[in-house]
Amino acid sequence: MDREPVPKKPRVGEEESNGLHSPVTLCHTAPSNELWYQESLKAPEAFWDQLAKERLEWIKPYDKVMDVDMNSGDIKWFINGVLNVTVNCLDRHARDNPDRVAVLWEKDEPKQHEPVTYKQLLDMTCQVANVLKSQGIRKGDRVVLYLPMIPLAIAIILACARIGAIHSIVFAGFSAEALSSRINDATAETVITADEGVRGGKTIPLKETVDTALKESPCVKRVLVATRTGAAVPMAAGRDHKLEELMKEESTECPPEPMDSEDPLFMLYTSGSTGKPKGILHTQAGYILYTGLTQQYVFDCRPGDVFACVADIGWITGHSYVIYGPLSNGVTTVLFESTPVYPDPGRYWEMTERLKVTQIYTSPTALRMLLKSTNEYVTKYDRSSLRILGCVGEPLNDKAWQWYYTVVGEGRCTVVDTWWQTETGGIMITPRPSANDSTPKPGYPMNPFFGIEPVLVDDKGEVITGNDVTGNLCIRKPWPSMARTIYGNHEKFLETYYRPYPGYYFTGDGAYRDKDGHYKITGRVDDVINVKGHRLGTAELESAMNRDGRVAETAVIGCPHDVYGQAILAFVILKDGVTDDEDSIITGLKAMVKTGVGSFAVPHKFLIVPGLPKTRSGKIMRRILRKIANNLYEELGDVSTLANPPVVNDIMQKWLKEA
Ligand code: ATP
Ligand code: MG
């Protein structure tokens, strides 16, 4: 006789579950995310063990959770485990919910989107994977991707992971030279691109750029070309193939390659804000576990959500939060092909209304650009579906935070200012809305995520204890998605991240821990300004000046000064339509700094400029400003990731005129 099932006892932490996964039972007292956090630091092996078992589908279980030495930089997670990340991102969801939308493609053409279901994405991925295999590509081979934001791009990325090839995505706005150097760095034999890209109503000649790049990349044996616009592009006989034509010949089934937890998954270059970009290598199990976990808990993601991370797939944010994180959780991810200002600055919010977006994840640079226009571009659309407003990439200054919170979110949504890096794989310091954490403070990424232990270290390597302190931001405990190496340059990896402060991962950023223990990023350690004996981070000064209603964006640097050690130089971009004379603006900015930071920090010189040098991912490259201010125009350093080269000349002219 069938017995009544035993009523399921609610498990600790059940309240935190969003139903995507079984919740984690880690502590035996009252459920609280603070306790969960404490537990994650007290017993990290048990914490990660339970999550890895509950959240991931393994082909063969691992023998040991971790083997990490924070002194030597030897890092291994989920030792001897075997899995395939695409099974976790596709097969298990296609099995349970084949018709659930995996990807909502928001096309560049205004008001146009197309859904792709989990079953369709799995089929497409397998077909591409079979093409790759037919082309002779094998596990461990490097494949460089130079692709527009189309669903097939996601299938191509996952196809690499399906067969164990290592993908290296190069943002499809980089020049032929930048592309070629990345191809050569990986000694890749295969490049996958598209005929053309489309962005902001303009076409981008992708195949043409690849052809130019390949003149300097003799290692490449084959180029697969996907179709976005259908434009006729030259095809080199024997070398180039139309991807869709090859796909037609292939089956929609492809067994997943069994991958060791520590086999490489992808390599990806950092943004190049502080120097030559570093080719960071990430591996399988730890990366997929951590990106899924953070996507769920940072964004309080629930079934039925439409998650819109609008980053390009060419950045780590695109890797972790357009593709791997949301797909491993089986949610719907938006693939945003356009720009925030096409056809007008209402694009995000019109899309939000049409797609019923629940979480949007963008960058400070996009927000600063959008708040230059009138609020009507936001308010005329229905944003009631939104719950979480995320941001990453640079310090989010007060004004942009307030605008995001009040204008976009109507004071109803949680702003999550997330701090992390290409090297960390996933979000590290962030408000945790699912955790009922304390209310986020403007400009503060707030709290470490589960398992993350930030420490502040002084220049001698001593840990700074207590609160209301500033120091070099390091991480003490290992976490699953930490970078394993710089591809082909392990020495540089150790020198950059593990040798500066032995026993810790060094982030290169400075941080302030306030009286309540909450974290705020003060800027890059490389950019710190030392004036009259004070060490000043760039974020605080810039944030103070950005409060002026006439200002859109600012950047500060230090340049040598006989008396002060360093003098502060401020570069200022005005909002559209501001016609006030420069003197009145400068007087206003001086007052802002005086009240916001202190009179010692008032910049010695202000330059009103039309733009700032930025990376392709929108980050201010202060090192270029420093070179200009030191009259070192010939020594700008690595400018391969500079988005807007002409602006350098504009600033230079202004500097020469006024210095
Ligand atoms: P490179 O390492 O080549 O100089 P990059 O550091 O800009 O380039 P990324 O990995 O894309 O390359 O960016 C990580 C950096 O971005 C962080 O180290 C930090 O300086 C900055 N950053 C990211 N998110 C935040 C945030 N929420 N607040 C402040 N800074 C942030
Ligand atoms: Mg960096």
XYZ file of C-alpha atoms and ligand atoms in Angstrom:
691
model
C 0.000 0.000 0.000
C 1.216 3.430 -0.850
C 2.052 5.428 2.176
C 1.453 9.129 2.532
C 4.724 10.865 1.783
C 6.371 12.237 4.869
C 5.721 15.980 4.910
C 8.887 17.715 3.907
C 10.410 19.641 6.750
C 11.295 23.115 5.613
C 15.018 23.298 5.431
C 17.146 26.050 6.729
C 17.656 28.566 4.003
C 14.462 27.540 2.190
C 13.231 31.094 2.336
C 16.211 32.134 0.310
C 15.469 29.700 -2.471
C 13.916 31.070 -5.598
C 12.814 27.649 -6.716
C 15.495 27.416 -9.364
C 17.426 24.986 -7.240
C 17.029 23.181 -4.024
C 18.157 25.518 -1.322
C 21.285 24.909 0.597
C 21.222 23.675 4.168
C 24.282 24.816 5.904
C 23.466 26.109 9.284
C 21.184 24.658 11.828
C 19.966 27.768 13.497
C 17.550 30.332 12.171
C 17.956 31.061 8.474
C 19.840 34.204 7.801
C 22.107 35.126 5.000
C 24.506 36.633 7.451
C 24.785 33.219 9.062
C 25.188 31.636 5.682
C 28.002 34.058 5.006
C 29.685 33.307 8.329
C 29.353 29.604 7.632
C 30.944 30.054 4.204
C 34.060 31.478 5.846
C 34.155 29.125 8.815
C 33.795 25.923 6.820
C 34.511 26.784 3.194
C 35.083 23.203 2.059
C 31.705 22.057 3.376
C 30.040 25.155 1.976
C 31.353 24.780 -1.555
C 31.012 21.011 -1.452
C 27.321 21.201 -0.774
C 26.731 23.838 -3.436
C 28.724 21.968 -6.072
C 26.765 18.788 -5.380
C 23.374 20.452 -5.347
C 23.765 22.874 -8.190
C 25.847 21.052 -10.784
C 25.343 17.956 -12.851
C 28.530 15.897 -12.798
C 29.655 13.123 -15.109
C 31.977 11.875 -12.379
C 32.090 13.249 -8.827
C 35.197 15.036 -7.603
C 37.489 13.584 -4.915
C 38.315 16.778 -3.102
C 36.774 20.252 -2.971
C 39.878 22.402 -3.257
C 43.601 22.492 -3.236
C 44.654 26.113 -3.249
C 47.840 27.761 -2.082
C 47.413 31.527 -1.842
C 51.175 31.928 -1.507
C 52.264 30.066 -4.594
C 49.171 30.774 -6.703
C 48.552 27.037 -7.295
C 44.804 26.721 -7.638
C 42.641 23.643 -8.097
C 38.963 23.154 -7.378
C 36.760 20.042 -7.434
C 39.711 17.800 -8.028
C 39.265 14.904 -10.478
C 35.634 15.831 -11.054
C 34.336 15.434 -14.591
C 31.510 17.477 -16.104
C 30.543 19.541 -19.099
C 29.364 23.087 -18.538
C 26.984 22.940 -21.513
C 25.082 20.067 -19.910
C 24.608 22.396 -16.962
C 23.641 25.343 -19.149
C 21.521 23.557 -21.753
C 20.746 19.825 -21.582
C 19.241 19.744 -18.125
C 16.943 22.686 -18.877
C 16.046 21.439 -22.370
C 15.145 18.130 -20.716
C 12.841 19.700 -18.110
C 11.598 22.815 -19.909
C 12.399 22.561 -23.616
C 10.162 25.469 -24.573
C 11.370 27.888 -21.938
C 13.027 30.899 -23.534
C 16.773 30.730 -23.013
C 17.754 33.808 -24.973
C 15.724 36.854 -25.832
C 17.625 38.481 -28.621
C 17.091 42.243 -28.538
C 18.129 43.187 -32.054
C 19.833 46.417 -32.950
C 16.790 47.352 -35.033
C 14.540 49.257 -32.611
C 11.599 47.370 -31.111
C 12.619 44.020 -32.541
C 13.328 40.923 -30.524
C 13.425 37.184 -31.131
C 13.157 34.357 -28.593
C 15.292 31.211 -28.658
C 14.186 28.311 -26.456
C 16.440 26.015 -24.457
C 15.756 23.175 -26.913
C 16.572 25.379 -29.900
C 19.754 26.647 -28.302
C 20.861 23.118 -27.437
C 20.213 21.938 -31.006
C 22.057 24.908 -32.472
C 24.986 24.408 -30.094
C 25.270 20.728 -30.976
C 25.192 21.475 -34.682
C 27.983 24.003 -34.349
C 29.903 21.589 -32.114
C 29.656 18.946 -34.835
C 30.892 21.467 -37.401
C 33.889 22.211 -35.194
C 34.635 18.518 -34.859
C 34.281 17.962 -38.621
C 36.755 20.780 -39.105
C 39.246 18.890 -36.972
C 38.979 21.062 -33.874
C 39.664 19.100 -30.704
C 39.673 19.454 -26.946
C 42.260 22.000 -25.809
C 42.418 23.823 -29.170
C 42.056 27.587 -28.982
C 39.285 29.177 -31.023
C 39.146 32.955 -31.394
C 35.654 34.441 -31.701
C 35.034 37.860 -33.226
C 31.271 37.962 -33.224
C 28.253 40.247 -33.091
C 25.590 39.890 -30.410
C 23.460 37.268 -32.149
C 22.023 34.033 -30.726
C 24.321 31.995 -32.933
C 27.250 33.627 -31.108
C 26.042 32.047 -27.866
C 25.691 28.690 -29.617
C 29.245 29.036 -30.965
C 30.630 29.847 -27.529
C 28.814 26.910 -25.975
C 29.820 24.669 -28.892
C 33.456 25.296 -27.997
C 32.666 24.331 -24.419
C 30.725 21.267 -25.641
C 33.808 19.808 -27.335
C 36.353 21.191 -24.866
C 37.890 23.814 -27.154
C 39.098 26.945 -25.350
C 37.304 30.057 -26.563
C 38.904 33.458 -26.645
C 36.285 36.071 -27.435
C 37.577 39.322 -28.811
C 35.140 42.244 -28.611
C 33.919 42.842 -32.154
C 34.838 46.512 -32.053
C 38.572 45.933 -31.678
C 40.884 46.794 -34.549
C 42.557 44.261 -36.830
C 45.792 44.813 -34.955
C 44.262 44.126 -31.535
C 42.524 41.051 -32.955
C 45.681 39.746 -34.558
C 47.728 40.098 -31.378
C 45.109 38.102 -29.456
C 45.009 35.392 -32.140
C 48.794 35.122 -32.031
C 48.894 35.116 -28.235
C 46.641 32.040 -28.294
C 48.295 30.548 -31.435
C 44.753 29.852 -32.606
C 44.170 27.907 -35.802
C 40.490 28.802 -35.976
C 38.670 32.125 -36.061
C 34.885 32.388 -36.086
C 33.299 35.638 -37.167
C 30.270 36.996 -39.038
C 29.868 38.826 -42.315
C 29.080 42.116 -40.588
C 27.892 43.341 -37.232
C 25.167 45.911 -36.660
C 25.290 48.408 -33.838
C 23.472 51.660 -33.362
C 22.183 51.479 -36.937
C 25.670 51.171 -38.396
C 27.232 48.112 -39.954
C 30.622 46.930 -38.761
C 32.812 45.091 -41.277
C 33.748 42.075 -39.169
C 34.932 39.695 -41.874
C 36.942 42.449 -43.512
C 38.685 43.191 -40.210
C 39.423 39.493 -39.743
C 40.952 39.357 -43.231
C 43.229 42.266 -42.356
C 44.145 40.730 -39.007
C 45.036 37.407 -40.589
C 47.774 39.016 -42.657
C 49.671 39.182 -39.375
C 48.376 35.860 -38.027
C 49.765 33.015 -40.111
C 48.769 30.437 -37.476
C 45.124 30.587 -38.606
C 44.078 27.699 -40.856
C 40.324 28.228 -41.050
C 37.735 30.951 -40.711
C 34.064 30.173 -40.154
C 31.721 32.980 -41.132
C 28.247 33.344 -39.646
C 25.568 35.522 -41.207
C 24.189 38.653 -39.622
C 23.448 41.028 -42.515
C 23.896 38.707 -45.481
C 26.360 41.108 -47.099
C 28.641 39.598 -49.695
C 32.087 39.194 -48.168
C 35.247 37.838 -49.792
C 35.796 34.181 -48.926
C 39.306 32.731 -49.239
C 39.069 29.361 -50.958
C 40.052 26.497 -48.698
C 40.316 28.728 -45.639
C 36.910 30.372 -45.227
C 33.574 28.585 -44.822
C 29.993 29.756 -44.305
C 29.029 28.452 -40.900
C 25.301 28.019 -41.545
C 26.010 25.952 -44.657
C 28.232 23.585 -42.698
C 25.630 23.399 -39.924
C 22.997 22.118 -42.358
C 25.088 18.999 -42.850
C 25.329 18.258 -39.145
C 23.166 16.498 -36.598
C 21.549 18.349 -33.702
C 23.039 15.849 -31.295
C 26.563 15.970 -30.028
C 27.687 14.109 -26.934
C 29.330 16.448 -24.420
C 33.068 16.030 -24.046
C 33.878 14.843 -20.503
C 35.937 17.688 -19.041
C 38.095 17.665 -15.949
C 37.071 20.381 -13.478
C 40.389 22.089 -14.089
C 40.500 21.870 -17.894
C 40.527 25.376 -19.377
C 37.127 26.770 -20.384
C 38.143 30.091 -21.874
C 40.711 32.824 -21.987
C 39.757 36.465 -21.995
C 41.677 39.712 -21.895
C 41.241 42.334 -19.188
C 40.081 45.761 -20.308
C 43.550 47.308 -20.487
C 42.691 50.255 -18.233
C 45.974 50.176 -16.375
C 48.298 48.683 -18.988
C 48.645 45.917 -21.562
C 45.601 43.617 -21.344
C 46.207 40.327 -19.547
C 44.915 37.063 -21.087
C 43.136 35.557 -18.109
C 42.424 31.821 -18.066
C 39.328 30.350 -16.422
C 38.505 26.688 -15.927
C 35.319 24.610 -15.868
C 33.614 23.610 -12.632
C 34.503 26.437 -10.287
C 33.597 29.047 -12.870
C 30.190 27.628 -13.700
C 29.329 27.096 -10.041
C 30.247 30.599 -8.962
C 28.672 32.474 -11.879
C 25.380 30.618 -11.419
C 25.369 31.172 -7.676
C 26.071 34.892 -7.934
C 23.568 35.379 -10.752
C 20.869 33.856 -8.594
C 21.621 35.539 -5.284
C 22.952 38.946 -6.283
C 20.067 39.570 -8.646
C 17.485 37.712 -6.576
C 16.643 35.786 -9.713
C 13.376 33.853 -9.713
C 11.611 31.609 -12.208
C 9.997 33.608 -14.971
C 12.455 36.477 -14.654
C 13.803 38.215 -17.732
C 17.388 39.011 -16.886
C 19.005 41.742 -18.980
C 22.745 42.082 -18.625
C 23.421 44.508 -21.459
C 27.195 43.970 -21.571
C 28.882 42.749 -24.712
C 29.860 39.075 -24.801
C 33.418 40.266 -25.408
C 33.784 41.268 -21.741
C 33.815 39.125 -18.640
C 30.432 40.594 -17.668
C 29.005 39.203 -20.894
C 30.641 35.814 -20.333
C 29.449 35.430 -16.765
C 26.095 37.231 -16.752
C 24.781 37.120 -20.312
C 25.784 33.511 -20.900
C 27.145 31.163 -18.279
C 25.481 32.374 -15.053
C 21.872 32.805 -16.229
C 21.906 29.783 -18.543
C 23.276 27.516 -15.816
C 20.284 28.658 -13.738
C 17.848 27.975 -16.571
C 16.521 31.528 -16.700
C 15.827 33.798 -19.659
C 18.768 35.980 -20.591
C 18.531 39.031 -22.833
C 21.150 39.379 -25.567
C 21.347 43.104 -26.242
C 22.801 43.930 -29.632
C 22.319 47.695 -29.602
C 23.594 50.713 -27.682
C 21.959 52.628 -24.813
C 21.333 55.612 -27.095
C 19.986 53.991 -30.254
C 17.607 55.158 -31.610
C 17.504 57.488 -28.592
C 18.463 57.473 -24.890
C 15.205 55.663 -24.064
C 16.390 52.365 -25.542
C 16.920 50.429 -22.275
C 13.588 51.524 -20.858
C 11.565 50.919 -24.014
C 13.092 47.440 -24.064
C 12.292 47.012 -20.381
C 8.625 47.748 -21.056
C 8.416 45.512 -24.146
C 10.318 42.511 -22.720
C 9.152 42.974 -19.107
C 12.732 43.001 -17.908
C 13.077 42.170 -14.198
C 16.780 42.898 -13.672
C 18.975 45.204 -15.707
C 22.761 45.131 -15.364
C 24.747 47.933 -16.972
C 27.787 50.156 -16.354
C 28.473 53.546 -14.766
C 29.645 54.891 -18.113
C 26.266 54.065 -19.699
C 24.389 55.641 -16.786
C 26.492 58.799 -16.923
C 25.800 59.031 -20.630
C 22.050 58.544 -20.133
C 21.615 61.049 -17.351
C 22.908 63.744 -19.671
C 19.493 63.675 -21.394
C 16.101 64.582 -19.983
C 14.377 62.120 -17.676
C 11.445 61.864 -20.015
C 13.350 59.237 -21.985
C 13.006 57.037 -18.922
C 9.696 58.028 -17.434
C 7.595 57.611 -20.546
C 8.060 53.814 -20.404
C 6.536 51.362 -17.957
C 9.320 50.062 -15.744
C 7.134 48.312 -13.194
C 8.601 44.890 -14.081
C 12.054 45.952 -12.810
C 13.156 44.787 -9.346
C 16.942 45.035 -9.396
C 19.202 47.620 -11.012
C 22.755 46.360 -11.353
C 25.954 48.123 -12.252
C 29.597 47.144 -12.769
C 32.853 48.377 -14.225
C 33.896 51.501 -12.394
C 32.966 53.246 -9.175
C 29.317 54.301 -9.429
C 29.343 57.953 -8.381
C 26.614 59.374 -6.131
C 24.808 61.272 -8.838
C 24.560 58.287 -11.158
C 23.489 56.062 -8.242
C 20.733 58.487 -7.243
C 19.535 58.847 -10.806
C 19.418 55.074 -11.244
C 17.596 54.620 -7.939
C 15.077 57.446 -8.130
C 14.490 58.110 -11.816
C 14.866 54.614 -13.254
C 13.789 52.596 -10.221
C 11.254 55.062 -8.808
C 12.817 54.429 -5.403
C 11.334 50.937 -5.496
C 14.168 48.783 -6.887
C 17.394 47.736 -5.238
C 20.560 49.127 -6.778
C 23.328 46.546 -6.771
C 26.699 48.141 -7.387
C 28.801 45.019 -7.950
C 32.575 45.007 -7.679
C 34.574 42.314 -9.449
C 37.153 41.740 -12.179
C 37.935 39.636 -15.229
C 40.255 37.731 -12.912
C 37.601 36.971 -10.289
C 35.217 35.380 -12.812
C 32.154 36.513 -10.879
C 30.801 39.183 -8.545
C 32.805 39.556 -5.325
C 31.506 42.538 -3.351
C 27.865 43.457 -3.726
C 24.639 44.156 -1.956
C 22.743 40.886 -1.605
C 19.050 41.714 -2.085
C 18.024 38.083 -1.648
C 19.679 38.247 1.736
C 17.672 41.139 3.118
C 20.967 42.835 3.732
C 21.079 46.320 5.041
C 19.931 48.909 2.503
C 22.669 49.687 -0.018
C 24.505 52.980 0.404
C 25.144 55.046 -2.714
C 28.628 54.382 -4.060
C 29.107 51.248 -1.979
C 29.340 47.707 -3.290
C 28.702 46.977 0.388
C 29.317 43.333 1.353
C 31.432 40.409 0.284
C 29.539 37.608 -1.426
C 29.338 34.168 0.218
C 32.785 32.679 0.634
C 34.626 35.908 -0.098
C 36.854 37.422 2.558
C 38.166 40.849 1.616
C 41.054 42.286 3.577
C 42.654 45.698 3.476
C 46.426 45.652 3.502
C 48.839 48.535 3.966
C 51.812 49.101 1.697
C 54.025 46.992 3.953
C 51.658 44.058 3.626
C 50.186 44.347 7.129
C 46.480 43.644 7.388
C 44.538 46.691 8.512
C 41.960 45.715 11.081
C 38.939 47.589 12.388
C 36.543 49.861 10.581
C 36.685 53.322 9.056
C 39.952 52.385 7.320
C 41.372 52.492 3.807
C 43.883 50.150 2.165
C 44.857 47.943 -0.734
C 42.047 45.510 -1.418
C 43.090 41.866 -1.226
C 41.157 38.618 -0.920
C 42.168 36.101 1.711
C 40.161 32.968 0.996
C 40.092 31.194 -2.348
C 36.833 31.081 -4.316
C 35.875 28.705 -7.116
C 35.975 31.073 -10.115
C 39.321 32.684 -9.407
C 41.632 33.001 -12.428
C 44.090 30.128 -12.799
C 46.795 31.876 -14.809
C 47.577 34.411 -17.495
C 47.639 32.344 -20.661
C 51.237 31.589 -21.564
C 52.640 33.805 -18.813
C 52.271 32.252 -15.370
C 55.171 34.319 -14.106
C 53.292 37.540 -14.822
C 50.223 36.035 -13.121
C 52.166 35.420 -9.916
C 53.917 38.761 -10.083
C 50.651 40.681 -10.568
C 48.308 38.923 -8.174
C 50.163 36.772 -5.632
C 53.607 38.252 -4.983
C 52.652 41.816 -3.972
C 51.108 40.567 -0.688
C 52.085 36.942 -0.042
C 49.159 34.826 1.102
C 46.570 37.053 -0.560
C 45.123 37.686 -3.982
C 45.850 41.345 -4.763
C 43.130 43.103 -6.731
C 44.999 46.263 -7.754
C 42.160 48.364 -6.318
C 41.959 50.409 -3.148
C 38.974 50.254 -0.812
C 37.483 51.956 2.215
C 35.727 49.977 4.959
C 33.316 52.303 6.713
C 32.267 52.342 10.330
C 29.604 49.708 9.646
C 32.028 47.406 7.860
C 30.691 48.188 4.386
C 33.050 48.438 1.438
C 33.527 51.220 -1.052
C 36.082 51.116 -3.873
C 38.355 54.149 -3.833
C 39.861 53.561 -7.294
C 42.880 51.826 -8.776
C 45.953 51.679 -6.623
C 47.917 52.768 -9.723
C 45.800 55.930 -9.902
C 46.122 56.988 -6.259
C 47.120 60.640 -5.927
C 49.500 61.648 -3.189
C 48.981 65.277 -2.336
C 50.433 67.072 0.666
C 50.907 63.694 2.305
C 47.302 62.575 1.745
C 46.618 59.496 -0.345
C 43.558 60.205 -2.416
C 41.587 57.689 -4.412
C 40.138 58.969 -7.658
C 36.550 57.845 -6.983
C 35.804 60.191 -4.102
C 37.072 63.302 -5.841
C 35.331 62.519 -9.088
C 32.107 61.682 -7.317
C 32.179 65.023 -5.498
C 32.620 66.973 -8.731
C 30.038 64.910 -10.583
C 27.437 66.234 -8.146
C 27.493 69.550 -9.986
C 24.362 69.586 -12.124
C 26.224 70.870 -15.165
C 28.785 68.088 -15.195
C 28.393 64.701 -16.897
C 31.690 63.071 -16.044
C 35.109 63.853 -14.608
C 38.519 62.232 -14.238
C 41.330 63.235 -11.913
C 45.014 62.413 -12.005
C 48.104 63.438 -10.114
C 51.073 65.034 -11.812
C 54.427 65.872 -10.223
C 54.544 69.111 -8.240
C 57.587 70.651 -6.532
C 55.762 71.644 -3.386
C 52.825 69.306 -2.954
C 54.419 66.074 -4.177
C 51.622 65.774 -6.660
C 49.244 68.342 -8.043
C 45.706 67.345 -8.904
C 44.493 67.826 -12.417
C 40.791 67.470 -13.203
C 39.324 66.734 -16.627
C 35.669 67.657 -16.929
C 32.967 66.787 -19.448
C 29.865 68.965 -19.378
C 26.294 67.848 -19.893
C 24.724 68.453 -23.284
C 23.529 72.023 -23.741
C 25.476 73.567 -20.830
C 26.714 76.985 -21.936
C 27.975 78.459 -18.636
C 31.393 80.036 -18.886
C 34.328 77.917 -17.752
C 35.225 80.134 -14.805
C 31.838 79.755 -13.190
C 31.951 75.994 -13.677
C 35.416 75.751 -12.169
C 34.377 77.881 -9.200
C 31.416 75.564 -8.676
C 33.572 72.451 -8.879
C 36.087 73.824 -6.407
C 33.270 74.412 -3.946
C 31.956 70.895 -4.526
C 35.330 69.371 -3.676
C 35.802 71.638 -0.671
C 32.544 70.533 0.889
C 32.570 66.958 -0.424
C 36.170 65.997 0.350
C 38.138 68.886 1.875
C 40.064 71.904 0.721
C 43.346 69.981 0.519
C 41.834 67.987 -2.351
C 40.752 70.901 -4.538
C 42.330 70.287 -7.961
C 45.053 72.687 -8.967
C 43.941 72.769 -12.530
C 40.740 72.041 -14.435
C 40.438 71.257 -18.113
C 36.994 71.232 -19.708
C 37.273 68.604 -22.433
C 34.922 67.128 -25.047
C 35.578 63.531 -24.011
C 37.822 61.222 -21.979
C 40.040 58.391 -23.186
C 38.126 55.198 -22.481
C 38.572 51.494 -23.001
C 36.230 49.729 -25.365
C 34.301 48.625 -22.306
C 33.832 52.248 -21.270
C 36.387 52.684 -18.485
C 38.378 55.861 -18.076
C 42.071 55.326 -18.921
C 43.679 57.717 -16.476
C 47.154 56.486 -17.421
C 46.691 58.196 -20.823
C 45.692 61.447 -19.108
C 48.812 61.192 -16.939
C 50.993 60.833 -20.031
C 49.397 63.899 -21.616
C 49.866 65.930 -18.450
C 53.507 64.909 -18.374
C 53.931 65.878 -22.021
C 54.771 62.290 -22.933
C 52.682 62.156 -26.080
C 54.967 59.671 -27.749
C 54.756 57.205 -24.877
C 51.063 56.559 -24.401
C 51.754 52.858 -23.812
C 49.424 50.091 -24.943
C 46.472 51.805 -26.620
C 45.033 48.695 -28.271
C 41.882 48.908 -26.155
C 41.386 52.660 -26.493
C 37.854 53.238 -27.825
C 38.143 56.801 -29.064
C 41.691 57.696 -30.229
C 40.791 61.159 -31.649
C 39.816 62.346 -28.184
C 43.436 61.997 -27.083
C 44.427 64.614 -29.609
C 41.557 66.915 -28.557
C 42.679 66.745 -24.947
C 46.296 67.224 -25.934
C 45.450 70.416 -27.852
C 43.496 71.769 -24.916
C 46.346 70.912 -22.558
C 48.970 72.588 -24.747
C 46.825 75.685 -24.950
C 46.156 75.972 -21.251
C 49.049 74.325 -19.437
P 43.296 46.092 -16.733
O 43.321 45.039 -15.660
O 43.766 45.558 -18.038
O 43.919 47.374 -16.325
P 40.534 46.487 -16.005
O 41.018 46.312 -14.610
O 39.683 47.684 -16.307
O 41.750 46.462 -17.014
P 38.418 44.557 -15.890
O 38.726 43.230 -15.345
O 37.418 44.646 -16.994
O 39.735 45.187 -16.446
O 37.866 45.512 -14.746
C 38.022 45.266 -13.371
C 38.207 46.564 -12.647
O 37.070 47.429 -12.853
C 38.307 46.445 -11.163
O 39.597 46.076 -10.751
C 37.911 47.852 -10.697
O 38.987 48.752 -10.788
C 36.857 48.239 -11.700
N 35.510 47.970 -11.157
C 34.667 46.992 -11.524
N 33.508 47.073 -10.861
C 33.602 48.109 -10.018
C 32.732 48.712 -9.049
N 31.507 48.255 -8.833
N 33.193 49.783 -8.366
C 34.429 50.254 -8.584
N 35.284 49.749 -9.479
C 34.892 48.693 -10.204
Mg 42.395 45.002 -13.851
